[in-house]
Short mmCIF file of C-alpha atoms and ligand atoms in Angstrom, two decimals:
data_model
loop_
_atom_site.label_atom_id
_atom_site.label_comp_id
_atom_site.label_asym_id
_atom_site.label_seq_id
_atom_site.Cartn_x
_atom_site.Cartn_y
_atom_site.Cartn_z
CA MET B 1 0.00 0.00 0.00
CA LYS B 2 2.86 2.25 0.80
CA GLU B 3 4.24 1.56 -2.66
CA LEU B 4 0.85 2.35 -4.23
CA MET B 5 0.80 5.70 -2.45
CA GLN B 6 4.37 6.39 -3.50
CA SER B 7 3.64 5.80 -7.17
CA LEU B 8 0.39 7.86 -6.94
CA ARG B 9 2.49 10.67 -5.44
CA GLU B 10 5.00 10.61 -8.28
CA ALA B 11 2.39 10.26 -11.05
CA SER B 12 0.11 12.99 -9.68
CA LEU B 13 2.84 15.57 -9.02
CA LYS B 14 4.21 15.00 -12.52
CA ALA B 15 0.78 15.28 -14.16
CA ILE B 16 -0.01 18.46 -12.22
CA SER B 17 3.28 20.06 -13.25
CA GLU B 18 2.47 19.34 -16.90
CA THR B 19 -0.98 20.95 -17.00
CA ASP B 20 -1.47 24.06 -19.12
CA SER B 21 -4.81 25.45 -17.95
CA PRO B 22 -6.73 25.95 -14.68
CA GLU B 23 -9.45 23.62 -16.08
CA SER B 24 -7.05 20.73 -16.58
CA VAL B 25 -5.66 21.24 -13.05
CA GLU B 26 -9.23 20.98 -11.68
CA ALA B 27 -9.75 17.79 -13.68
CA LEU B 28 -6.69 16.29 -11.95
CA ARG B 29 -8.07 17.23 -8.53
CA VAL B 30 -11.17 15.13 -9.32
CA ARG B 31 -9.05 12.34 -10.73
CA TYR B 32 -6.74 12.02 -7.68
CA LEU B 33 -8.67 13.39 -4.71
CA GLY B 34 -12.35 13.06 -5.73
CA LYS B 35 -14.85 10.64 -4.12
CA LYS B 36 -14.16 8.13 -6.86
CA GLY B 37 -10.55 9.25 -7.19
CA GLU B 38 -7.34 7.24 -7.05
CA LEU B 39 -6.41 8.10 -3.44
CA THR B 40 -9.88 7.11 -2.24
CA SER B 41 -9.65 3.78 -4.00
CA ILE B 42 -6.27 3.11 -2.27
CA LEU B 43 -7.79 4.00 1.11
CA ARG B 44 -10.60 1.51 0.52
CA GLN B 45 -8.00 -1.18 0.96
CA MET B 46 -7.23 -0.05 4.56
CA GLY B 47 -9.51 -2.79 5.83
CA LYS B 48 -6.95 -5.38 4.83
CA LEU B 49 -4.29 -3.86 7.11
CA SER B 50 -3.44 -4.81 10.65
CA PRO B 51 -4.68 -2.50 13.47
CA GLU B 52 -1.06 -1.30 14.02
CA GLU B 53 -0.51 -0.45 10.37
CA ARG B 54 -3.79 1.48 9.88
CA PRO B 55 -2.93 4.75 11.75
CA VAL B 56 0.51 4.86 10.04
CA MET B 57 -1.06 4.45 6.57
CA GLY B 58 -3.81 6.91 7.48
CA GLN B 59 -1.25 9.54 8.37
CA LEU B 60 0.69 8.89 5.15
CA ALA B 61 -2.53 9.20 3.13
CA ASN B 62 -3.37 12.54 4.81
CA GLN B 63 0.13 13.83 4.05
CA LEU B 64 -0.19 12.75 0.43
CA ARG B 65 -3.61 14.47 0.11
CA ALA B 66 -2.16 17.68 1.53
CA GLU B 67 0.84 17.48 -0.78
CA ILE B 68 -1.29 16.98 -3.92
CA GLU B 69 -3.65 19.79 -2.88
CA GLU B 70 -0.76 22.15 -2.35
CA ALA B 71 0.71 21.25 -5.76
CA ILE B 72 -2.68 21.88 -7.40
CA GLU B 73 -3.05 25.33 -5.78
CA LEU B 74 0.50 26.31 -6.68
CA ARG B 75 -0.01 25.22 -10.29
CA LYS B 76 -3.30 27.12 -10.55
CA THR B 77 -1.74 30.33 -9.25
CA MET B 78 1.14 30.00 -11.66
CA LEU B 79 -1.08 29.28 -14.67
CA GLY B 80 -3.27 32.26 -13.74
CA LYS B 81 -0.26 34.56 -13.78
CA VAL B 82 0.97 33.22 -17.12
CA MET B 83 -2.46 33.64 -18.68
CA LEU B 84 -2.77 37.21 -17.42
CA GLU B 85 0.62 38.05 -18.84
CA LYS B 86 -0.32 36.55 -22.21
CA LYS B 87 -3.57 38.51 -22.22
CA LEU B 88 -1.84 41.79 -21.40
CA GLU B 89 0.71 41.15 -24.09
CA ALA B 90 -1.99 40.46 -26.67
CA GLU B 91 -3.95 43.57 -25.72
CA ALA B 92 -0.96 45.89 -25.59
CA VAL B 93 -1.31 49.14 -27.56
CA ASP B 94 1.71 50.42 -29.41
CA VAL B 95 1.50 54.14 -28.76
CA THR B 96 4.32 54.79 -31.23
CA LEU B 97 2.24 53.57 -34.24
CA PRO B 98 1.07 56.40 -36.54
CA GLY B 99 -2.61 57.30 -35.96
CA VAL B 100 -5.52 57.28 -38.43
CA GLU B 101 -5.57 60.76 -39.93
CA GLN B 102 -8.87 62.68 -39.67
CA PRO B 103 -9.16 65.17 -42.51
CA ALA B 104 -9.91 68.66 -41.20
CA GLY B 105 -12.32 70.77 -43.24
CA HIS B 106 -12.27 74.50 -43.66
CA LYS B 107 -14.68 77.30 -44.41
CA HIS B 108 -16.39 77.32 -47.81
CA PRO B 109 -14.74 79.95 -50.09
CA MET B 110 -18.04 81.83 -50.47
CA TYR B 111 -18.30 82.20 -46.69
CA ASN B 112 -14.76 83.60 -46.61
CA VAL B 113 -15.98 86.38 -48.89
CA LEU B 114 -19.10 86.87 -46.75
CA ASP B 115 -16.98 87.09 -43.59
CA GLN B 116 -14.76 89.66 -45.27
CA ILE B 117 -17.80 91.81 -46.13
CA LYS B 118 -19.26 91.45 -42.65
CA GLU B 119 -15.92 92.62 -41.20
CA ILE B 120 -15.94 95.70 -43.44
CA PHE B 121 -19.45 96.72 -42.38
CA ILE B 122 -18.99 95.86 -38.70
CA GLY B 123 -15.95 98.15 -38.83
CA MET B 124 -18.26 100.97 -39.95
CA GLY B 125 -20.72 100.35 -37.12
CA TYR B 126 -23.31 98.33 -39.03
CA GLU B 127 -25.41 95.61 -37.45
CA ILE B 128 -25.72 92.11 -39.04
CA VAL B 129 -29.37 91.00 -39.12
CA ASP B 130 -31.01 87.74 -40.11
CA GLY B 131 -34.52 87.16 -41.40
CA PRO B 132 -37.01 84.62 -42.79
CA GLU B 133 -36.53 82.83 -46.10
CA VAL B 134 -40.23 81.94 -46.17
CA GLU B 135 -41.77 85.37 -46.54
CA LEU B 136 -45.12 87.09 -46.94
CA SER B 137 -45.51 88.46 -50.48
CA GLU B 138 -46.54 91.66 -48.76
CA TYR B 139 -42.96 92.04 -47.48
CA ASN B 140 -41.19 90.55 -50.49
CA PHE B 141 -43.10 92.77 -52.95
CA THR B 142 -45.94 95.05 -51.81
CA LYS B 143 -44.24 97.00 -49.02
CA LEU B 144 -41.27 97.43 -51.39
CA ASN B 145 -43.52 99.30 -53.83
CA ILE B 146 -43.51 96.39 -56.31
CA GLU B 147 -46.90 96.53 -58.03
CA GLU B 148 -49.20 93.53 -58.59
CA SER B 149 -48.41 93.39 -62.32
CA HIS B 150 -44.61 93.37 -61.90
CA PRO B 151 -43.08 90.42 -63.82
CA SER B 152 -41.04 89.24 -60.81
CA ARG B 153 -44.35 88.44 -59.03
CA ASP B 154 -45.26 85.96 -61.76
CA TRP B 155 -45.83 82.33 -60.79
CA THR B 156 -43.24 81.35 -63.38
CA ASP B 157 -40.60 83.40 -61.54
CA THR B 158 -41.39 82.99 -57.85
CA PHE B 159 -41.94 79.91 -55.63
CA TYR B 160 -45.33 80.38 -53.91
CA PHE B 161 -46.56 78.27 -51.01
CA THR B 162 -50.25 79.15 -51.14
CA GLU B 163 -52.84 79.25 -53.95
CA ASP B 164 -53.63 82.88 -53.13
CA GLY B 165 -49.92 83.79 -53.51
CA ARG B 166 -49.75 85.25 -49.99
CA VAL B 167 -46.66 83.26 -48.93
CA CYS B 168 -43.49 82.68 -50.96
CA LEU B 169 -39.79 81.95 -50.77
CA ARG B 170 -38.16 85.39 -50.73
CA THR B 171 -36.78 86.33 -54.16
CA GLN B 172 -34.44 88.97 -52.70
CA THR B 173 -33.09 90.08 -49.31
CA SER B 174 -34.79 93.48 -49.75
CA PRO B 175 -37.76 92.53 -47.48
CA MET B 176 -35.18 92.76 -44.69
CA GLN B 177 -35.27 96.53 -45.23
CA VAL B 178 -38.94 96.52 -44.24
CA HIS B 179 -38.40 94.18 -41.28
CA ALA B 180 -35.56 96.39 -40.02
CA MET B 181 -37.58 99.61 -40.35
CA GLU B 182 -40.60 98.06 -38.63
CA THR B 183 -38.72 96.62 -35.68
CA ARG B 184 -35.63 98.76 -35.02
CA PRO B 185 -35.21 102.15 -33.44
CA LEU B 186 -33.78 104.87 -35.71
CA PRO B 187 -31.15 105.48 -36.91
CA ILE B 188 -30.53 102.13 -38.65
CA ARG B 189 -27.28 100.82 -40.13
CA MET B 190 -27.54 97.18 -41.06
CA ILE B 191 -26.60 94.45 -43.51
CA ALA B 192 -28.66 91.28 -43.97
CA PRO B 193 -27.02 88.37 -45.79
CA GLY B 194 -29.01 85.26 -46.69
CA ARG B 195 -30.47 82.81 -49.20
CA VAL B 196 -32.94 83.87 -51.86
CA TYR B 197 -34.95 81.78 -54.35
CA ARG B 198 -36.07 82.17 -57.96
CA LYS B 199 -37.47 79.75 -60.53
CA ASP B 200 -34.27 79.67 -62.57
CA GLU B 201 -32.91 76.71 -64.49
CA VAL B 202 -29.45 75.67 -63.33
CA ASP B 203 -26.58 76.72 -65.58
CA ALA B 204 -23.10 78.23 -65.25
CA THR B 205 -24.51 81.54 -63.95
CA HIS B 206 -27.96 80.64 -62.54
CA SER B 207 -29.29 78.60 -59.64
CA PRO B 208 -32.80 78.48 -58.08
CA MET B 209 -31.15 79.30 -54.75
CA PHE B 210 -28.40 81.85 -54.30
CA HIS B 211 -27.21 84.39 -51.75
CA GLN B 212 -27.62 88.13 -51.47
CA ILE B 213 -26.43 90.74 -49.04
CA GLU B 214 -28.80 93.59 -48.35
CA GLY B 215 -27.60 96.80 -46.76
CA MET B 216 -29.47 99.85 -45.53
CA VAL B 217 -28.89 103.13 -43.70
CA ILE B 218 -31.76 105.27 -42.38
CA ASP B 219 -31.01 108.53 -40.58
CA LYS B 220 -31.67 112.25 -40.79
CA GLY B 221 -29.94 114.00 -43.68
CA ILE B 222 -28.74 110.91 -45.59
CA THR B 223 -28.04 111.66 -49.28
CA MET B 224 -26.79 109.98 -52.43
CA ALA B 225 -23.31 111.23 -51.44
CA ASP B 226 -23.38 108.87 -48.42
CA LEU B 227 -24.34 106.00 -50.71
CA LYS B 228 -21.50 106.72 -53.12
CA ALA B 229 -18.84 107.35 -50.49
CA THR B 230 -19.70 104.24 -48.49
CA LEU B 231 -19.91 101.91 -51.47
CA ASN B 232 -16.65 103.29 -52.93
CA LEU B 233 -14.97 102.55 -49.61
CA VAL B 234 -16.37 98.99 -49.54
CA VAL B 235 -15.28 98.34 -53.14
CA GLU B 236 -11.74 99.53 -52.36
CA GLN B 237 -11.54 97.15 -49.41
CA ILE B 238 -12.76 94.21 -51.49
CA TYR B 239 -11.02 94.88 -54.80
CA GLY B 240 -8.06 96.96 -53.68
CA LYS B 241 -7.24 100.68 -53.43
CA GLY B 242 -7.67 102.69 -56.60
CA THR B 243 -10.41 100.47 -58.05
CA VAL B 244 -12.42 102.65 -60.46
CA THR B 245 -16.21 102.63 -59.96
CA ARG B 246 -19.13 103.83 -62.05
CA PHE B 247 -22.66 104.58 -60.78
CA ARG B 248 -25.05 103.93 -63.65
CA PRO B 249 -28.69 105.09 -63.53
CA HIS B 250 -31.15 102.21 -63.17
CA HIS B 251 -34.64 101.47 -61.94
CA PHE B 252 -35.79 99.63 -58.82
CA PRO B 253 -39.33 100.10 -57.50
CA PHE B 254 -38.17 100.53 -53.87
CA THR B 255 -35.46 103.17 -54.46
CA GLU B 256 -35.59 106.60 -56.05
CA PRO B 257 -33.23 107.48 -57.58
CA SER B 258 -31.76 104.03 -58.29
CA CYS B 259 -28.42 102.99 -59.72
CA GLU B 260 -26.17 100.07 -60.45
CA LEU B 261 -22.56 100.07 -59.37
CA ASP B 262 -19.93 98.75 -61.79
CA ILE B 263 -16.22 98.39 -61.23
CA GLN B 264 -13.72 98.82 -63.99
CA CYS B 265 -12.44 95.38 -64.96
CA HIS B 266 -9.38 94.68 -62.81
CA LYS B 267 -8.15 92.15 -65.38
CA CYS B 268 -7.93 94.36 -68.49
CA GLY B 269 -8.17 97.83 -66.94
CA GLY B 270 -11.30 98.62 -68.95
CA LYS B 271 -10.12 97.60 -72.41
CA GLY B 272 -12.42 94.61 -72.61
CA CYS B 273 -11.53 90.95 -71.98
CA PRO B 274 -13.24 87.58 -71.30
CA THR B 275 -13.56 88.39 -67.54
CA CYS B 276 -15.71 91.47 -68.26
CA LYS B 277 -17.22 89.92 -71.42
CA GLY B 278 -15.63 92.64 -73.51
CA GLU B 279 -17.47 95.39 -71.59
CA GLY B 280 -14.54 96.82 -69.64
CA TRP B 281 -16.87 97.03 -66.61
CA ILE B 282 -18.23 94.46 -64.15
CA GLU B 283 -21.62 94.91 -62.48
CA VAL B 284 -21.35 94.56 -58.69
CA LEU B 285 -24.65 95.63 -57.09
CA GLY B 286 -27.91 97.54 -57.23
CA ALA B 287 -28.56 100.50 -54.94
CA GLY B 288 -30.52 103.68 -54.44
CA MET B 289 -32.20 106.10 -52.07
CA VAL B 290 -35.00 104.36 -50.16
CA HIS B 291 -38.30 105.35 -51.82
CA PRO B 292 -40.41 107.79 -49.71
CA LYS B 293 -43.41 105.47 -50.19
CA VAL B 294 -41.42 102.58 -48.63
CA LEU B 295 -40.33 104.73 -45.70
CA ALA B 296 -43.90 105.96 -45.08
CA GLY B 297 -45.28 102.40 -45.36
CA CYS B 298 -42.96 101.42 -42.50
CA GLY B 299 -44.13 104.34 -40.34
CA ILE B 300 -41.09 106.54 -40.99
CA ASP B 301 -41.67 110.20 -41.95
CA PRO B 302 -39.88 110.75 -45.31
CA ASP B 303 -39.78 114.49 -44.64
CA VAL B 304 -37.60 113.91 -41.58
CA TYR B 305 -35.66 110.75 -42.42
CA SER B 306 -33.97 109.47 -45.55
CA GLY B 307 -31.82 106.49 -46.36
CA TRP B 308 -29.97 104.50 -48.93
CA ALA B 309 -29.89 100.77 -49.62
CA PHE B 310 -28.06 98.23 -51.72
CA GLY B 311 -28.33 94.58 -52.67
CA MET B 312 -25.59 92.39 -54.07
CA GLY B 313 -25.12 88.80 -55.12
CA LEU B 314 -22.66 86.90 -53.00
CA GLU B 315 -21.88 84.06 -55.43
CA ARG B 316 -20.89 86.45 -58.18
CA LEU B 317 -18.57 88.26 -55.79
CA ALA B 318 -16.92 85.00 -54.70
CA MET B 319 -16.59 83.87 -58.32
CA GLY B 320 -14.81 87.12 -59.17
CA GLU B 321 -12.53 86.94 -56.18
CA TYR B 322 -11.50 83.30 -56.67
CA LYS B 323 -11.71 83.25 -60.49
CA ILE B 324 -14.43 80.58 -60.43
CA THR B 325 -16.02 80.26 -63.87
CA ASP B 326 -19.02 78.04 -63.10
CA LEU B 327 -21.59 78.82 -60.39
CA ARG B 328 -22.43 75.13 -59.98
CA LEU B 329 -18.99 74.48 -58.46
CA ILE B 330 -19.98 76.63 -55.48
CA PHE B 331 -22.96 74.38 -54.63
CA GLU B 332 -21.72 70.92 -55.62
CA ASN B 333 -19.40 70.62 -52.59
CA ASP B 334 -16.90 68.51 -54.49
CA VAL B 335 -13.96 68.23 -52.09
CA ARG B 336 -11.47 68.32 -54.98
CA PHE B 337 -12.78 71.80 -55.78
CA LEU B 338 -13.12 73.06 -52.20
CA GLU B 339 -9.61 71.89 -51.26
CA GLN B 340 -8.13 74.48 -53.62
CA PHE B 341 -9.08 77.39 -51.34
N1 LIG E 401 -33.24 93.45 -54.59
C1 LIG E 401 -32.57 93.79 -55.81
C2 LIG E 401 -32.42 92.54 -56.69
O1 LIG E 401 -32.60 91.46 -56.22
C3 LIG E 401 -31.21 94.39 -55.54
C4 LIG E 401 -31.30 95.74 -54.92
C5 LIG E 401 -31.31 96.88 -55.70
C6 LIG E 401 -31.37 95.92 -53.56
C7 LIG E 401 -31.37 98.13 -55.17
C8 LIG E 401 -31.45 97.19 -53.00
C9 LIG E 401 -31.45 98.28 -53.82
O2 LIG E 401 -31.51 97.39 -51.68
O3 LIG E 401 -31.49 99.53 -53.26
O4 LIG E 401 -32.14 92.69 -57.84
#
């Protein structure tokens, strides 16, 4: 029996030392020390021993059980450590590897131009105001002295929301003049940039949605000289000092007198080239002295106050500044195009 225990000791300690997982160590515990295990089956034979031998063998068996148990615990602890190390190694992050690059965007070129214009006007004490794109026709047309029969009111030109034509998408930022006069204390100095909508087919120079910047000054004693001086100053800041301007008579229902402002072509110096379509001049904006009827309609006494206003297209300005030849490029948001600015 002693020999049996000796060989169990050797076999079990060897097997335990060769295990490679906590599960296989547990399986050995059942195999050697379990109720139906090998040590138990040796102890079953105790009955055959003499009364003197029994306590000696019992003690040896207890020692062997303790020894195997200790070996099992030691092996489990060791395997646990090894497994943890392996896991940590597998999960290790190499902080020296190059990262995944996130492309950083930048402002759209047209908004660079808008920001530049805002800066110019803020510098002169103007306020930037924002207003609705869905507008009452009363504000988009009527209060601006645009009569019912005016072609721009036609259903083929304007997007209307209601059968009675009361609500539309604004076709110009000029209704912001009316909103400003109705809601702000005098004097007023403001610009109002924003989207406008017209039923235009898309081509290199037209889009059903585009941007305008409206500007207006209302105060006592404002004259056409203020209009000219201010706009000349703005043009010089956008196009450079010494840019030659021309104020050409025009007609707008909401200003009287009205004009259009042209700049002499900066490319050819007025001789005529593809940039100015052979004209020598490039149209920049429409402007004029706010019509007395418009002032009165907004509750402002035209005998006391006067003002001037302008409206200009933002896309055209950006196209000139960045030498963009096709309006569609501004709206397509093709990264290959936008990356160039
Ligand atoms: N609203 C005009 C347009 O869309 C532009 C314009 C002209 C605005 C003269 C003005 C102005 O404020 O005084 O064509």
